Amino acid sequence: MTKEQHGPLAPPGRTVRRTLVVGLTVLALGAVPWASSAVASAPANAAPGPGVINDWSETAVAVVNGDAKRPGAEQALWYGFMGAAVYNAVVGIEGRYAEYKWHARGPRRASSEAAAAAAAHRILLTYFPGSQARVDAAYTASLAKIPDGKAEDQGVAFGEKAAARIVQLRRDDGRNAPVTFDKPPAPGVWRPTPPANAPMVDPWLAKLRPLLLDSPDQFRPGPPPKPTSKTYTKDFNEVKAMGARTGSSRTDAQTDTARFFSDVLPVQFQAALRGYTQRHGLDLVDAARLSAATWTATADAQITAWNTKLTYGQWRPITAIQLADTDGNPATTPDPSWLPLIDTPAYPDYMSGHCSFDGAAVAVLSRLTGGDIDLRISSAVTGTTRTYASARDYNRDVINARVWDGIHFRTSDIVANRVGTHIGAFTLDHYFEPVG
């Protein structure tokens, strides 16, 4: 059994139901009949194209990442709110899939494009009123593409209703609650890291009510390896050698991979999903489903990762390596001047938020495509684009990248990726299902 098949995934004390869900693998579940029915040939009364979904994807990134400058860790949450509202607005009119935590049908002849635009507009305006000019301009542009009349008016009204449902669902969900990381510094315990030495970013995510799961700890794994364990020693020596800013054992290709995945991940994935829907000719309904499933799954993957970080509070490699003389492990050697390839983010190591997001996102895409994910993802850091045909290949590169960046122990990446994969599978087992 390879190292990738090990890891503290399922802690003792979980319920049978949760253990069974966590034990599932995305590859064992088969494909949802999506590409075959929706992409291969469109019926005469096909739903509109994915243009409105992609337009609002770009607007959401401009608002959340650009205007509001929200940390990458929480961006999936806001995209999840918008994705769920738009999805309900679309399938409430077009049908085909089960609504997300809602039971409402729109007028049969209403414009689903207008509904999608109205839902996205209302969600962004509710949570980001400072971007009203941008959001209103995008809304005007969307409606200008739709013929005026009753269908548009009915669509707008239903989209507003769909957005209001999501706002109602997310009231008092724990956003920005006064949660803090309060574990005192000790060997193995996280503390702020150079150069910013900032407190933990978004600790409230750890306690946030999930979008899909029952609780923030439903998929929380067992604890990380102890600093005196063989696994920790192996992880320590690997990241020390491969993740160093200077004097590293990395090849040029490995450094390029590390830098490629140091971009803002939710922004990268928004663009990748826009490209996918365009290349594969998804209609509005399937594009809305792909978006909603991806962003709700990744939001819950981030919530799970933050719950794990807050619970266990494992220190980062930079601290572990510089203070290795305090860890009680004679096989780890300190280097007080050691620095990672990229600056360490301000939150504990275990488990990786990036890798949990990746696992969830490509699990959803893999299920909805039958395995050939055709993911073309670009990085503003390297100015390059990579194409992945399988979730396995993508996850391998991401896991490696975070080690080669010098910011994670390998076990933190492997466990996170596996947990994210299970959350992606859970998402499509329980939500966004086809209806007869």
Short mmCIF file of C-alpha atoms in Angstrom, two decimals:
data_model
loop_
_atom_site.label_atom_id
_atom_site.label_comp_id
_atom_site.label_asym_id
_atom_site.label_seq_id
_atom_site.Cartn_x
_atom_site.Cartn_y
_atom_site.Cartn_z
CA MET A 1 0.00 0.00 0.00
CA THR A 2 1.40 3.37 -0.97
CA LYS A 3 1.76 6.27 1.41
CA GLU A 4 -1.10 8.04 -0.36
CA GLN A 5 -3.41 5.30 0.88
CA HIS A 6 -2.57 5.97 4.52
CA GLY A 7 -3.56 8.88 6.72
CA PRO A 8 -5.74 9.70 9.69
CA LEU A 9 -8.98 10.01 7.73
CA ALA A 10 -11.65 8.43 9.89
CA PRO A 11 -11.25 9.08 13.61
CA PRO A 12 -12.83 6.85 16.20
CA GLY A 13 -16.18 7.82 17.63
CA ARG A 14 -17.92 8.79 14.37
CA THR A 15 -21.42 7.54 13.69
CA VAL A 16 -21.95 4.60 11.35
CA ARG A 17 -23.67 6.80 8.78
CA ARG A 18 -20.76 9.20 8.60
CA THR A 19 -18.19 6.44 8.50
CA LEU A 20 -19.93 4.82 5.56
CA VAL A 21 -20.07 8.09 3.67
CA VAL A 22 -16.42 8.84 4.31
CA GLY A 23 -15.52 5.35 3.15
CA LEU A 24 -16.92 5.97 -0.32
CA THR A 25 -14.60 6.87 -3.14
CA VAL A 26 -15.51 9.08 -6.05
CA LEU A 27 -14.31 6.53 -8.60
CA ALA A 28 -16.55 3.80 -7.21
CA LEU A 29 -19.75 5.74 -7.72
CA GLY A 30 -19.91 5.97 -11.48
CA ALA A 31 -20.94 8.87 -13.65
CA VAL A 32 -24.14 10.83 -13.50
CA PRO A 33 -25.83 10.80 -16.96
CA TRP A 34 -24.84 14.33 -17.80
CA ALA A 35 -22.52 14.56 -20.78
CA SER A 36 -24.49 11.91 -22.66
CA SER A 37 -27.89 13.57 -22.31
CA ALA A 38 -27.14 17.27 -22.10
CA VAL A 39 -23.98 17.78 -24.08
CA ALA A 40 -24.05 15.31 -26.94
CA SER A 41 -27.23 16.48 -28.63
CA ALA A 42 -29.55 19.29 -27.70
CA PRO A 43 -33.30 18.81 -28.20
CA ALA A 44 -35.35 21.25 -30.20
CA ASN A 45 -36.65 22.96 -27.07
CA ALA A 46 -33.23 23.10 -25.44
CA ALA A 47 -32.52 25.48 -22.59
CA PRO A 48 -30.46 28.58 -23.38
CA GLY A 49 -26.67 28.46 -23.42
CA PRO A 50 -24.39 29.06 -20.43
CA GLY A 51 -23.61 32.69 -21.21
CA VAL A 52 -25.39 34.19 -18.20
CA ILE A 53 -23.65 31.72 -15.85
CA ASN A 54 -20.23 32.64 -17.20
CA ASP A 55 -20.96 36.37 -17.21
CA TRP A 56 -21.89 36.28 -13.54
CA SER A 57 -18.92 34.08 -12.72
CA GLU A 58 -16.67 36.87 -13.97
CA THR A 59 -18.67 39.49 -12.09
CA ALA A 60 -18.53 37.49 -8.86
CA VAL A 61 -14.75 37.20 -9.09
CA ALA A 62 -14.44 40.92 -9.73
CA VAL A 63 -16.59 41.63 -6.65
CA VAL A 64 -15.37 39.02 -4.16
CA ASN A 65 -11.71 38.83 -5.09
CA GLY A 66 -11.26 42.27 -6.63
CA ASP A 67 -13.46 44.79 -4.85
CA ALA A 68 -13.92 43.10 -1.48
CA LYS A 69 -10.50 41.41 -1.46
CA ARG A 70 -11.84 38.52 0.54
CA PRO A 71 -9.27 35.89 1.57
CA GLY A 72 -9.09 32.91 -0.74
CA ALA A 73 -10.19 30.63 2.08
CA GLU A 74 -13.69 32.13 2.20
CA GLN A 75 -14.29 32.89 -1.47
CA ALA A 76 -15.92 29.53 -2.22
CA LEU A 77 -18.56 30.38 0.37
CA TRP A 78 -19.76 33.47 -1.49
CA TYR A 79 -19.60 31.70 -4.84
CA GLY A 80 -21.57 28.88 -3.23
CA PHE A 81 -24.33 31.25 -2.14
CA MET A 82 -24.60 32.69 -5.62
CA GLY A 83 -24.31 29.31 -7.34
CA ALA A 84 -27.10 27.82 -5.23
CA ALA A 85 -29.42 30.78 -5.84
CA VAL A 86 -28.82 30.75 -9.58
CA TYR A 87 -29.26 26.98 -9.73
CA ASN A 88 -32.62 27.15 -7.94
CA ALA A 89 -33.74 29.97 -10.19
CA VAL A 90 -32.88 27.97 -13.31
CA VAL A 91 -34.12 24.49 -12.38
CA GLY A 92 -37.24 25.98 -10.83
CA ILE A 93 -38.20 26.98 -14.37
CA GLU A 94 -36.42 24.45 -16.58
CA GLY A 95 -36.66 21.39 -14.33
CA ARG A 96 -34.32 18.40 -14.85
CA TYR A 97 -32.68 18.46 -11.40
CA ALA A 98 -33.87 18.65 -7.80
CA GLU A 99 -33.86 22.09 -6.19
CA TYR A 100 -31.37 22.91 -3.44
CA LYS A 101 -33.20 23.05 -0.09
CA TRP A 102 -36.27 24.53 -1.79
CA HIS A 103 -39.55 23.44 -3.31
CA ALA A 104 -40.80 26.14 -5.65
CA ARG A 105 -41.58 26.18 -9.34
CA GLY A 106 -41.45 29.21 -11.55
CA PRO A 107 -43.82 30.02 -14.43
CA ARG A 108 -43.22 27.57 -17.27
CA ARG A 109 -42.73 30.29 -19.86
CA ALA A 110 -40.55 32.52 -17.66
CA SER A 111 -37.06 33.36 -18.89
CA SER A 112 -34.58 31.18 -17.01
CA GLU A 113 -31.78 33.51 -18.16
CA ALA A 114 -33.50 36.48 -16.54
CA ALA A 115 -34.08 34.40 -13.42
CA ALA A 116 -30.39 33.46 -13.24
CA ALA A 117 -29.28 37.07 -13.67
CA ALA A 118 -31.74 38.35 -11.06
CA ALA A 119 -30.66 35.72 -8.54
CA ALA A 120 -26.96 36.44 -9.01
CA HIS A 121 -27.55 40.19 -8.87
CA ARG A 122 -29.53 39.97 -5.65
CA ILE A 123 -27.02 37.70 -3.87
CA LEU A 124 -24.02 39.88 -4.70
CA LEU A 125 -25.86 43.07 -3.86
CA THR A 126 -27.02 41.64 -0.52
CA TYR A 127 -23.57 40.62 0.65
CA PHE A 128 -21.42 43.16 -1.17
CA PRO A 129 -23.36 46.44 -1.32
CA GLY A 130 -20.13 48.35 -1.82
CA SER A 131 -19.96 46.90 -5.34
CA GLN A 132 -23.43 48.09 -6.33
CA ALA A 133 -22.25 50.04 -9.38
CA ARG A 134 -20.43 47.00 -10.78
CA VAL A 135 -23.24 44.59 -9.95
CA ASP A 136 -25.96 46.84 -11.36
CA ALA A 137 -23.99 47.36 -14.58
CA ALA A 138 -23.63 43.58 -14.99
CA TYR A 139 -27.35 43.15 -14.39
CA THR A 140 -28.24 45.75 -16.99
CA ALA A 141 -25.95 44.00 -19.48
CA SER A 142 -27.55 40.62 -18.76
CA LEU A 143 -31.11 41.85 -19.18
CA ALA A 144 -30.20 43.69 -22.38
CA LYS A 145 -29.59 40.28 -23.99
CA ILE A 146 -33.12 39.08 -23.13
CA PRO A 147 -36.23 40.24 -25.02
CA ASP A 148 -38.43 42.57 -22.99
CA GLY A 149 -41.81 41.25 -22.03
CA LYS A 150 -43.71 38.96 -19.70
CA ALA A 151 -41.19 36.10 -19.83
CA GLU A 152 -38.39 38.39 -18.72
CA ASP A 153 -40.48 39.97 -15.98
CA GLN A 154 -41.57 36.59 -14.64
CA GLY A 155 -37.99 35.35 -14.73
CA VAL A 156 -36.72 38.34 -12.80
CA ALA A 157 -39.41 37.91 -10.14
CA PHE A 158 -38.62 34.21 -9.73
CA GLY A 159 -34.87 34.85 -9.61
CA GLU A 160 -35.37 37.37 -6.82
CA LYS A 161 -37.43 34.79 -4.96
CA ALA A 162 -34.71 32.16 -5.38
CA ALA A 163 -32.07 34.55 -4.01
CA ALA A 164 -34.27 35.48 -1.06
CA ARG A 165 -34.50 31.79 -0.17
CA ILE A 166 -30.70 31.49 0.04
CA VAL A 167 -30.41 34.66 2.10
CA GLN A 168 -33.03 33.25 4.46
CA LEU A 169 -31.21 29.91 4.73
CA ARG A 170 -27.91 31.61 5.59
CA ARG A 171 -29.16 33.86 8.37
CA ASP A 172 -27.26 33.43 11.64
CA ASP A 173 -24.95 30.83 10.10
CA GLY A 174 -21.87 31.92 12.04
CA ARG A 175 -20.23 34.25 9.54
CA ASN A 176 -17.75 36.55 11.26
CA ALA A 177 -18.50 35.07 14.69
CA PRO A 178 -15.94 35.92 17.41
CA VAL A 179 -13.89 32.72 17.07
CA THR A 180 -10.17 32.82 17.85
CA PHE A 181 -7.26 30.40 17.84
CA ASP A 182 -6.37 30.26 21.51
CA LYS A 183 -3.90 27.39 21.87
CA PRO A 184 -0.72 28.66 23.59
CA PRO A 185 2.58 28.17 21.70
CA ALA A 186 4.17 24.79 22.39
CA PRO A 187 6.11 22.17 20.41
CA GLY A 188 3.90 21.05 17.52
CA VAL A 189 1.38 23.87 18.01
CA TRP A 190 0.75 26.59 15.44
CA ARG A 191 1.69 30.18 16.05
CA PRO A 192 1.83 33.19 13.65
CA THR A 193 4.54 32.84 11.01
CA PRO A 194 6.89 35.27 9.23
CA PRO A 195 6.91 37.62 7.49
CA ALA A 196 3.53 39.03 8.59
CA ASN A 197 3.20 37.12 11.89
CA ALA A 198 -0.55 37.62 11.49
CA PRO A 199 -3.27 35.91 13.56
CA MET A 200 -5.29 33.10 12.05
CA VAL A 201 -7.30 34.20 9.01
CA ASP A 202 -11.07 33.61 9.14
CA PRO A 203 -11.21 31.37 12.24
CA TRP A 204 -15.02 31.69 12.12
CA LEU A 205 -15.01 29.37 9.09
CA ALA A 206 -14.28 26.53 11.51
CA LYS A 207 -17.67 26.94 13.18
CA LEU A 208 -19.74 28.00 10.16
CA ARG A 209 -22.92 26.11 9.32
CA PRO A 210 -22.14 24.14 6.16
CA LEU A 211 -24.14 24.41 2.95
CA LEU A 212 -24.50 20.66 2.45
CA LEU A 213 -23.13 18.77 5.44
CA ASP A 214 -24.81 18.34 8.81
CA SER A 215 -22.02 20.00 10.79
CA PRO A 216 -18.52 21.46 10.35
CA ASP A 217 -16.95 18.34 11.86
CA GLN A 218 -18.91 15.70 9.92
CA PHE A 219 -15.89 14.88 7.76
CA ARG A 220 -13.19 16.03 10.16
CA PRO A 221 -10.30 13.53 10.07
CA GLY A 222 -8.35 12.17 12.99
CA PRO A 223 -5.35 14.07 14.38
CA PRO A 224 -2.09 14.67 12.49
CA PRO A 225 0.99 12.53 13.11
CA LYS A 226 2.78 13.20 16.38
CA PRO A 227 6.11 15.08 16.10
CA THR A 228 7.93 11.97 17.31
CA SER A 229 6.34 9.61 14.77
CA LYS A 230 8.00 8.08 11.70
CA THR A 231 5.42 9.71 9.40
CA TYR A 232 6.12 13.16 10.82
CA THR A 233 9.87 12.61 10.53
CA LYS A 234 9.52 11.62 6.88
CA ASP A 235 7.25 14.58 6.14
CA PHE A 236 9.57 16.96 8.00
CA ASN A 237 12.68 15.89 6.12
CA GLU A 238 10.90 16.02 2.76
CA VAL A 239 9.53 19.54 3.12
CA LYS A 240 12.81 20.76 4.60
CA ALA A 241 14.71 19.52 1.53
CA MET A 242 12.11 20.15 -1.19
CA GLY A 243 10.33 23.26 0.05
CA ALA A 244 13.26 25.52 0.89
CA ARG A 245 13.49 28.95 -0.69
CA THR A 246 17.23 28.53 -1.24
CA GLY A 247 19.32 25.40 -1.54
CA SER A 248 16.30 23.22 -2.34
CA SER A 249 16.44 19.78 -3.97
CA ARG A 250 13.60 20.77 -6.33
CA THR A 251 14.02 20.52 -10.08
CA ASP A 252 13.02 23.46 -12.27
CA ALA A 253 9.86 21.59 -13.27
CA GLN A 254 8.94 21.02 -9.63
CA THR A 255 9.47 24.68 -8.82
CA ASP A 256 7.21 25.59 -11.73
CA THR A 257 4.48 23.29 -10.41
CA ALA A 258 4.82 24.76 -6.93
CA ARG A 259 4.51 28.31 -8.24
CA PHE A 260 1.65 27.41 -10.61
CA PHE A 261 -0.56 26.37 -7.70
CA SER A 262 0.30 29.37 -5.53
CA ASP A 263 -2.28 31.49 -7.38
CA VAL A 264 -5.72 32.32 -5.87
CA LEU A 265 -7.39 28.94 -6.29
CA PRO A 266 -11.08 29.96 -6.42
CA VAL A 267 -10.28 32.51 -9.11
CA GLN A 268 -8.41 29.88 -11.10
CA PHE A 269 -11.34 27.48 -10.83
CA GLN A 270 -13.95 30.04 -11.82
CA ALA A 271 -12.09 30.62 -15.07
CA ALA A 272 -11.55 26.89 -15.59
CA LEU A 273 -15.26 26.15 -15.22
CA ARG A 274 -16.16 28.94 -17.64
CA GLY A 275 -13.82 27.40 -20.17
CA TYR A 276 -15.26 23.94 -19.63
CA THR A 277 -18.86 25.00 -20.17
CA GLN A 278 -17.90 26.78 -23.38
CA ARG A 279 -15.78 23.96 -24.84
CA HIS A 280 -18.34 21.28 -24.08
CA GLY A 281 -21.45 23.18 -25.05
CA LEU A 282 -23.28 22.89 -21.74
CA ASP A 283 -26.68 24.48 -21.68
CA LEU A 284 -27.88 26.84 -18.95
CA VAL A 285 -29.25 24.08 -16.74
CA ASP A 286 -26.14 21.92 -16.71
CA ALA A 287 -23.86 24.93 -16.36
CA ALA A 288 -25.88 26.07 -13.34
CA ARG A 289 -25.68 22.59 -11.85
CA LEU A 290 -21.92 22.33 -12.37
CA SER A 291 -21.41 25.72 -10.76
CA ALA A 292 -23.68 25.10 -7.79
CA ALA A 293 -22.31 21.63 -7.06
CA THR A 294 -18.70 22.79 -7.34
CA TRP A 295 -19.01 25.87 -5.16
CA THR A 296 -21.20 24.39 -2.44
CA ALA A 297 -18.91 21.36 -2.22
CA THR A 298 -15.75 23.45 -2.08
CA ALA A 299 -17.30 25.80 0.48
CA ASP A 300 -17.99 22.85 2.76
CA ALA A 301 -14.52 21.47 2.09
CA GLN A 302 -13.07 24.77 3.30
CA ILE A 303 -15.31 24.78 6.36
CA THR A 304 -14.15 21.23 7.15
CA ALA A 305 -10.51 22.20 6.66
CA TRP A 306 -10.83 25.19 8.96
CA ASN A 307 -12.62 23.12 11.59
CA THR A 308 -9.71 20.69 11.42
CA LYS A 309 -7.13 23.47 11.62
CA LEU A 310 -8.78 25.05 14.64
CA THR A 311 -9.24 21.69 16.38
CA TYR A 312 -5.70 20.34 16.04
CA GLY A 313 -3.65 23.51 15.48
CA GLN A 314 -0.58 21.84 13.98
CA TRP A 315 2.40 24.09 13.42
CA ARG A 316 3.65 24.96 9.96
CA PRO A 317 6.89 23.65 8.43
CA ILE A 318 8.65 27.01 8.87
CA THR A 319 8.08 26.84 12.64
CA ALA A 320 8.74 23.12 12.87
CA ILE A 321 12.06 23.37 11.05
CA GLN A 322 13.30 26.46 12.81
CA LEU A 323 12.37 25.03 16.22
CA ALA A 324 13.08 21.35 15.60
CA ASP A 325 15.30 21.19 18.66
CA THR A 326 12.12 21.50 20.79
CA ASP A 327 10.00 18.74 19.20
CA GLY A 328 11.44 15.80 21.15
CA ASN A 329 12.40 14.01 17.93
CA PRO A 330 16.14 13.25 17.58
CA ALA A 331 15.66 12.55 13.84
CA THR A 332 14.69 16.16 13.04
CA THR A 333 17.45 18.75 12.78
CA PRO A 334 16.71 22.46 13.28
CA ASP A 335 17.61 25.19 10.82
CA PRO A 336 16.83 28.62 12.35
CA SER A 337 17.31 30.38 9.00
CA TRP A 338 15.08 28.07 6.91
CA LEU A 339 12.39 29.76 4.77
CA PRO A 340 9.75 28.24 2.45
CA LEU A 341 9.57 28.94 -1.28
CA ILE A 342 6.47 31.10 -0.76
CA ASP A 343 5.27 32.95 2.31
CA THR A 344 3.30 30.75 4.70
CA PRO A 345 -0.44 31.57 4.96
CA ALA A 346 -1.74 32.62 8.37
CA TYR A 347 -3.42 29.47 9.63
CA PRO A 348 -2.41 26.03 10.93
CA ASP A 349 -0.99 23.33 8.71
CA TYR A 350 -3.32 20.37 9.16
CA MET A 351 -5.24 19.98 7.01
CA SER A 352 -4.58 21.83 3.76
CA GLY A 353 -7.41 24.10 2.69
CA HIS A 354 -6.09 24.16 -0.88
CA CYS A 355 -6.03 20.38 -1.20
CA SER A 356 -9.45 19.93 0.41
CA PHE A 357 -10.88 22.43 -2.11
CA ASP A 358 -9.16 20.63 -5.00
CA GLY A 359 -10.41 17.22 -3.92
CA ALA A 360 -14.00 18.41 -3.73
CA ALA A 361 -13.90 20.37 -6.98
CA VAL A 362 -12.42 17.67 -9.19
CA ALA A 363 -14.54 14.97 -7.55
CA VAL A 364 -17.63 16.88 -8.67
CA LEU A 365 -16.24 17.43 -12.14
CA SER A 366 -15.15 13.81 -12.43
CA ARG A 367 -18.59 12.53 -11.47
CA LEU A 368 -20.35 14.84 -13.90
CA THR A 369 -18.06 14.00 -16.82
CA GLY A 370 -17.60 10.29 -16.36
CA GLY A 371 -13.94 10.72 -15.43
CA ASP A 372 -12.42 12.76 -18.28
CA ILE A 373 -12.41 16.11 -16.53
CA ASP A 374 -10.72 18.05 -19.37
CA LEU A 375 -9.75 20.70 -16.84
CA ARG A 376 -7.79 23.57 -18.38
CA ILE A 377 -6.57 25.73 -15.56
CA SER A 378 -4.36 28.81 -15.77
CA SER A 379 -2.06 30.53 -13.31
CA ALA A 380 -1.42 34.25 -13.22
CA VAL A 381 1.73 33.52 -11.21
CA THR A 382 3.43 31.55 -13.99
CA GLY A 383 1.43 32.88 -16.95
CA THR A 384 0.80 29.32 -18.15
CA THR A 385 -2.11 26.92 -18.64
CA ARG A 386 -2.24 23.23 -17.80
CA THR A 387 -4.71 20.61 -18.99
CA TYR A 388 -5.72 17.65 -16.83
CA ALA A 389 -7.68 14.65 -18.10
CA SER A 390 -8.14 12.97 -14.72
CA ALA A 391 -8.72 13.94 -11.12
CA ARG A 392 -5.87 11.63 -10.14
CA ASP A 393 -3.29 13.58 -12.13
CA TYR A 394 -4.55 16.92 -10.95
CA ASN A 395 -4.61 15.92 -7.29
CA ARG A 396 -1.10 14.48 -7.54
CA ASP A 397 0.29 17.80 -8.75
CA VAL A 398 -1.56 19.83 -6.14
CA ILE A 399 -0.41 17.63 -3.27
CA ASN A 400 3.17 17.85 -4.47
CA ALA A 401 2.97 21.58 -5.08
CA ARG A 402 2.05 22.49 -1.53
CA VAL A 403 5.02 20.46 -0.22
CA TRP A 404 7.38 21.98 -2.80
CA ASP A 405 6.08 25.43 -1.83
CA GLY A 406 7.39 24.66 1.65
CA ILE A 407 4.10 25.44 3.38
CA HIS A 408 2.62 21.99 4.13
CA PHE A 409 3.63 18.59 5.38
CA ARG A 410 2.67 15.89 2.87
CA THR A 411 0.23 14.15 5.23
CA SER A 412 -1.70 17.41 5.59
CA ASP A 413 -2.15 17.50 1.82
CA ILE A 414 -3.02 13.83 1.34
CA VAL A 415 -5.62 13.73 4.10
CA ALA A 416 -7.17 17.02 2.99
CA ASN A 417 -7.42 15.91 -0.61
CA ARG A 418 -9.06 12.65 0.40
CA VAL A 419 -11.55 14.42 2.66
CA GLY A 420 -12.38 16.89 -0.11
CA THR A 421 -12.94 14.01 -2.53
CA HIS A 422 -15.43 12.43 -0.14
CA ILE A 423 -17.25 15.75 0.25
CA GLY A 424 -17.50 16.05 -3.53
CA ALA A 425 -19.00 12.57 -3.72
CA PHE A 426 -21.38 13.34 -0.85
CA THR A 427 -22.54 16.46 -2.69
CA LEU A 428 -23.78 14.57 -5.73
CA ASP A 429 -25.13 11.68 -3.69
CA HIS A 430 -27.43 14.00 -1.74
CA TYR A 431 -27.98 17.15 -3.82
CA PHE A 432 -28.42 18.35 -7.41
CA GLU A 433 -29.82 14.97 -8.45
CA PRO A 434 -31.68 14.31 -11.71
CA VAL A 435 -35.47 14.15 -11.48
CA GLY A 436 -37.81 12.12 -13.62
#
